[in-house]
Amino acid sequence: EDKLLTMQVLLKCADVSHPARPLRIHKRWSDLISEEFYSQGDLEREQGLPVSPLCDRMDANLPRSQRGFIDFVCRPCFVPF
């Protein structure tokens, strides 16, 4: 059970680690992920649904969203280590 949890935590850390990479790599991943989110928001808007947080290209602010991602998703994954 501990082994499985450890593997799950390590996989999560690997998944969200791009902010710890060199800036050009982090920027590329951020751009790709943002475009994926914006595409989702475009579909939601087309279907008359509320646009999900971070998915509205009309209200995009990549630096603000990345700061939130780092503060609330990445940092809690790595602080215990």
mmCIF file with all atom_site columns, C-alpha atoms in Angstrom:
data_model
loop_
_atom_site.group_PDB
_atom_site.id
_atom_site.type_symbol
_atom_site.label_atom_id
_atom_site.label_alt_id
_atom_site.label_comp_id
_atom_site.label_asym_id
_atom_site.label_entity_id
_atom_site.label_seq_id
_atom_site.pdbx_PDB_ins_code
_atom_site.Cartn_x
_atom_site.Cartn_y
_atom_site.Cartn_z
_atom_site.occupancy
_atom_site.B_iso_or_equiv
_atom_site.pdbx_formal_charge
_atom_site.auth_seq_id
_atom_site.auth_comp_id
_atom_site.auth_asym_id
_atom_site.auth_atom_id
_atom_site.pdbx_PDB_model_num
ATOM 1  C CA . GLU A 1 1  ? 0.000   0.000  0.000   1.00 0.00 ? 1  GLU A CA 1
ATOM 2  C CA . ASP A 1 2  ? 2.816   2.445  0.880   1.00 0.00 ? 2  ASP A CA 1
ATOM 3  C CA . LYS A 1 3  ? 4.648   1.443  -2.282  1.00 0.00 ? 3  LYS A CA 1
ATOM 4  C CA . LEU A 1 4  ? 1.608   2.223  -4.441  1.00 0.00 ? 4  LEU A CA 1
ATOM 5  C CA . LEU A 1 5  ? 1.058   5.599  -2.762  1.00 0.00 ? 5  LEU A CA 1
ATOM 6  C CA . THR A 1 6  ? 4.734   6.487  -3.222  1.00 0.00 ? 6  THR A CA 1
ATOM 7  C CA . MET A 1 7  ? 4.546   5.602  -6.906  1.00 0.00 ? 7  MET A CA 1
ATOM 8  C CA . GLN A 1 8  ? 1.359   7.662  -7.318  1.00 0.00 ? 8  GLN A CA 1
ATOM 9  C CA . VAL A 1 9  ? 2.963   10.702 -5.641  1.00 0.00 ? 9  VAL A CA 1
ATOM 10 C CA . LEU A 1 10 ? 6.095   10.387 -7.791  1.00 0.00 ? 10 LEU A CA 1
ATOM 11 C CA . LEU A 1 11 ? 3.992   10.154 -10.949 1.00 0.00 ? 11 LEU A CA 1
ATOM 12 C CA . LYS A 1 12 ? 2.031   13.263 -9.918  1.00 0.00 ? 12 LYS A CA 1
ATOM 13 C CA . CYS A 1 13 ? 5.266   15.146 -9.221  1.00 0.00 ? 13 CYS A CA 1
ATOM 14 C CA . ALA A 1 14 ? 6.583   14.198 -12.658 1.00 0.00 ? 14 ALA A CA 1
ATOM 15 C CA . ASP A 1 15 ? 3.300   15.304 -14.230 1.00 0.00 ? 15 ASP A CA 1
ATOM 16 C CA . VAL A 1 16 ? 3.423   18.808 -12.732 1.00 0.00 ? 16 VAL A CA 1
ATOM 17 C CA . SER A 1 17 ? 7.193   19.376 -12.763 1.00 0.00 ? 17 SER A CA 1
ATOM 18 C CA . HIS A 1 18 ? 7.514   21.568 -15.863 1.00 0.00 ? 18 HIS A CA 1
ATOM 19 C CA . PRO A 1 19 ? 7.836   24.807 -13.820 1.00 0.00 ? 19 PRO A CA 1
ATOM 20 C CA . ALA A 1 20 ? 11.090  23.381 -12.432 1.00 0.00 ? 20 ALA A CA 1
ATOM 21 C CA . ARG A 1 21 ? 12.527  22.921 -15.937 1.00 0.00 ? 21 ARG A CA 1
ATOM 22 C CA . PRO A 1 22 ? 14.477  25.550 -17.876 1.00 0.00 ? 22 PRO A CA 1
ATOM 23 C CA . LEU A 1 23 ? 12.304  28.546 -18.766 1.00 0.00 ? 23 LEU A CA 1
ATOM 24 C CA . ARG A 1 24 ? 12.011  27.710 -22.479 1.00 0.00 ? 24 ARG A CA 1
ATOM 25 C CA . ILE A 1 25 ? 10.696  24.225 -21.664 1.00 0.00 ? 25 ILE A CA 1
ATOM 26 C CA . HIS A 1 26 ? 8.311   25.542 -19.004 1.00 0.00 ? 26 HIS A CA 1
ATOM 27 C CA . LYS A 1 27 ? 7.025   28.194 -21.420 1.00 0.00 ? 27 LYS A CA 1
ATOM 28 C CA . ARG A 1 28 ? 6.454   25.646 -24.186 1.00 0.00 ? 28 ARG A CA 1
ATOM 29 C CA . TRP A 1 29 ? 4.491   23.322 -21.865 1.00 0.00 ? 29 TRP A CA 1
ATOM 30 C CA . SER A 1 30 ? 2.515   26.251 -20.477 1.00 0.00 ? 30 SER A CA 1
ATOM 31 C CA . ASP A 1 31 ? 1.572   27.368 -23.987 1.00 0.00 ? 31 ASP A CA 1
ATOM 32 C CA . LEU A 1 32 ? 0.526   23.846 -25.020 1.00 0.00 ? 32 LEU A CA 1
ATOM 33 C CA . ILE A 1 33 ? -1.562  23.266 -21.910 1.00 0.00 ? 33 ILE A CA 1
ATOM 34 C CA . SER A 1 34 ? -3.167  26.701 -22.166 1.00 0.00 ? 34 SER A CA 1
ATOM 35 C CA . GLU A 1 35 ? -4.157  26.055 -25.771 1.00 0.00 ? 35 GLU A CA 1
ATOM 36 C CA . GLU A 1 36 ? -5.748  22.767 -24.715 1.00 0.00 ? 36 GLU A CA 1
ATOM 37 C CA . PHE A 1 37 ? -7.711  24.590 -22.000 1.00 0.00 ? 37 PHE A CA 1
ATOM 38 C CA . TYR A 1 38 ? -8.757  27.359 -24.399 1.00 0.00 ? 38 TYR A CA 1
ATOM 39 C CA . SER A 1 39 ? -10.010 24.775 -26.899 1.00 0.00 ? 39 SER A CA 1
ATOM 40 C CA . GLN A 1 40 ? -12.160 23.287 -24.147 1.00 0.00 ? 40 GLN A CA 1
ATOM 41 C CA . GLY A 1 41 ? -13.486 26.744 -23.304 1.00 0.00 ? 41 GLY A CA 1
ATOM 42 C CA . ASP A 1 42 ? -14.266 27.406 -26.968 1.00 0.00 ? 42 ASP A CA 1
ATOM 43 C CA . LEU A 1 43 ? -16.335 24.209 -27.125 1.00 0.00 ? 43 LEU A CA 1
ATOM 44 C CA . GLU A 1 44 ? -18.131 25.089 -23.901 1.00 0.00 ? 44 GLU A CA 1
ATOM 45 C CA . ARG A 1 45 ? -18.954 28.554 -25.243 1.00 0.00 ? 45 ARG A CA 1
ATOM 46 C CA . GLU A 1 46 ? -20.207 27.093 -28.564 1.00 0.00 ? 46 GLU A CA 1
ATOM 47 C CA . GLN A 1 47 ? -22.503 24.741 -26.653 1.00 0.00 ? 47 GLN A CA 1
ATOM 48 C CA . GLY A 1 48 ? -23.880 27.539 -24.498 1.00 0.00 ? 48 GLY A CA 1
ATOM 49 C CA . LEU A 1 49 ? -22.235 26.191 -21.351 1.00 0.00 ? 49 LEU A CA 1
ATOM 50 C CA . PRO A 1 50 ? -20.420 28.252 -18.735 1.00 0.00 ? 50 PRO A CA 1
ATOM 51 C CA . VAL A 1 51 ? -16.728 28.439 -19.593 1.00 0.00 ? 51 VAL A CA 1
ATOM 52 C CA . SER A 1 52 ? -14.592 26.585 -17.048 1.00 0.00 ? 52 SER A CA 1
ATOM 53 C CA . PRO A 1 53 ? -11.952 28.468 -15.033 1.00 0.00 ? 53 PRO A CA 1
ATOM 54 C CA . LEU A 1 54 ? -8.672  28.968 -16.929 1.00 0.00 ? 54 LEU A CA 1
ATOM 55 C CA . CYS A 1 55 ? -10.394 27.959 -20.202 1.00 0.00 ? 55 CYS A CA 1
ATOM 56 C CA . ASP A 1 56 ? -11.551 31.374 -21.394 1.00 0.00 ? 56 ASP A CA 1
ATOM 57 C CA . ARG A 1 57 ? -9.183  32.725 -24.032 1.00 0.00 ? 57 ARG A CA 1
ATOM 58 C CA . MET A 1 58 ? -11.101 36.036 -23.876 1.00 0.00 ? 58 MET A CA 1
ATOM 59 C CA . ASP A 1 59 ? -9.883  36.474 -20.281 1.00 0.00 ? 59 ASP A CA 1
ATOM 60 C CA . ALA A 1 60 ? -6.447  34.839 -20.604 1.00 0.00 ? 60 ALA A CA 1
ATOM 61 C CA . ASN A 1 61 ? -3.640  35.773 -18.248 1.00 0.00 ? 61 ASN A CA 1
ATOM 62 C CA . LEU A 1 62 ? -0.908  33.141 -18.519 1.00 0.00 ? 62 LEU A CA 1
ATOM 63 C CA . PRO A 1 63 ? 1.407   34.586 -15.842 1.00 0.00 ? 63 PRO A CA 1
ATOM 64 C CA . ARG A 1 64 ? -1.451  34.724 -13.302 1.00 0.00 ? 64 ARG A CA 1
ATOM 65 C CA . SER A 1 65 ? -2.650  31.211 -14.125 1.00 0.00 ? 65 SER A CA 1
ATOM 66 C CA . GLN A 1 66 ? 0.897   29.814 -13.925 1.00 0.00 ? 66 GLN A CA 1
ATOM 67 C CA . ARG A 1 67 ? 1.443   31.443 -10.557 1.00 0.00 ? 67 ARG A CA 1
ATOM 68 C CA . GLY A 1 68 ? -1.746  29.812 -9.283  1.00 0.00 ? 68 GLY A CA 1
ATOM 69 C CA . PHE A 1 69 ? -0.693  26.468 -10.783 1.00 0.00 ? 69 PHE A CA 1
ATOM 70 C CA . ILE A 1 70 ? 2.699   26.655 -9.089  1.00 0.00 ? 70 ILE A CA 1
ATOM 71 C CA . ASP A 1 71 ? 1.343   27.873 -5.734  1.00 0.00 ? 71 ASP A CA 1
ATOM 72 C CA . PHE A 1 72 ? -1.648  25.547 -5.430  1.00 0.00 ? 72 PHE A CA 1
ATOM 73 C CA . VAL A 1 73 ? -0.706  22.432 -7.452  1.00 0.00 ? 73 VAL A CA 1
ATOM 74 C CA . CYS A 1 74 ? 3.073   22.137 -7.784  1.00 0.00 ? 74 CYS A CA 1
ATOM 75 C CA . ARG A 1 75 ? 4.386   23.471 -4.502  1.00 0.00 ? 75 ARG A CA 1
ATOM 76 C CA . PRO A 1 76 ? 2.200   21.198 -2.324  1.00 0.00 ? 76 PRO A CA 1
ATOM 77 C CA . CYS A 1 77 ? 3.511   18.172 -4.271  1.00 0.00 ? 77 CYS A CA 1
ATOM 78 C CA . PHE A 1 78 ? 7.153   19.023 -3.627  1.00 0.00 ? 78 PHE A CA 1
ATOM 79 C CA . VAL A 1 79 ? 7.212   20.721 -0.212  1.00 0.00 ? 79 VAL A CA 1
ATOM 80 C CA . PRO A 1 80 ? 7.076   17.403 1.719   1.00 0.00 ? 80 PRO A CA 1
ATOM 81 C CA . PHE A 1 81 ? 10.281  16.281 -0.008  1.00 0.00 ? 81 PHE A CA 1
#
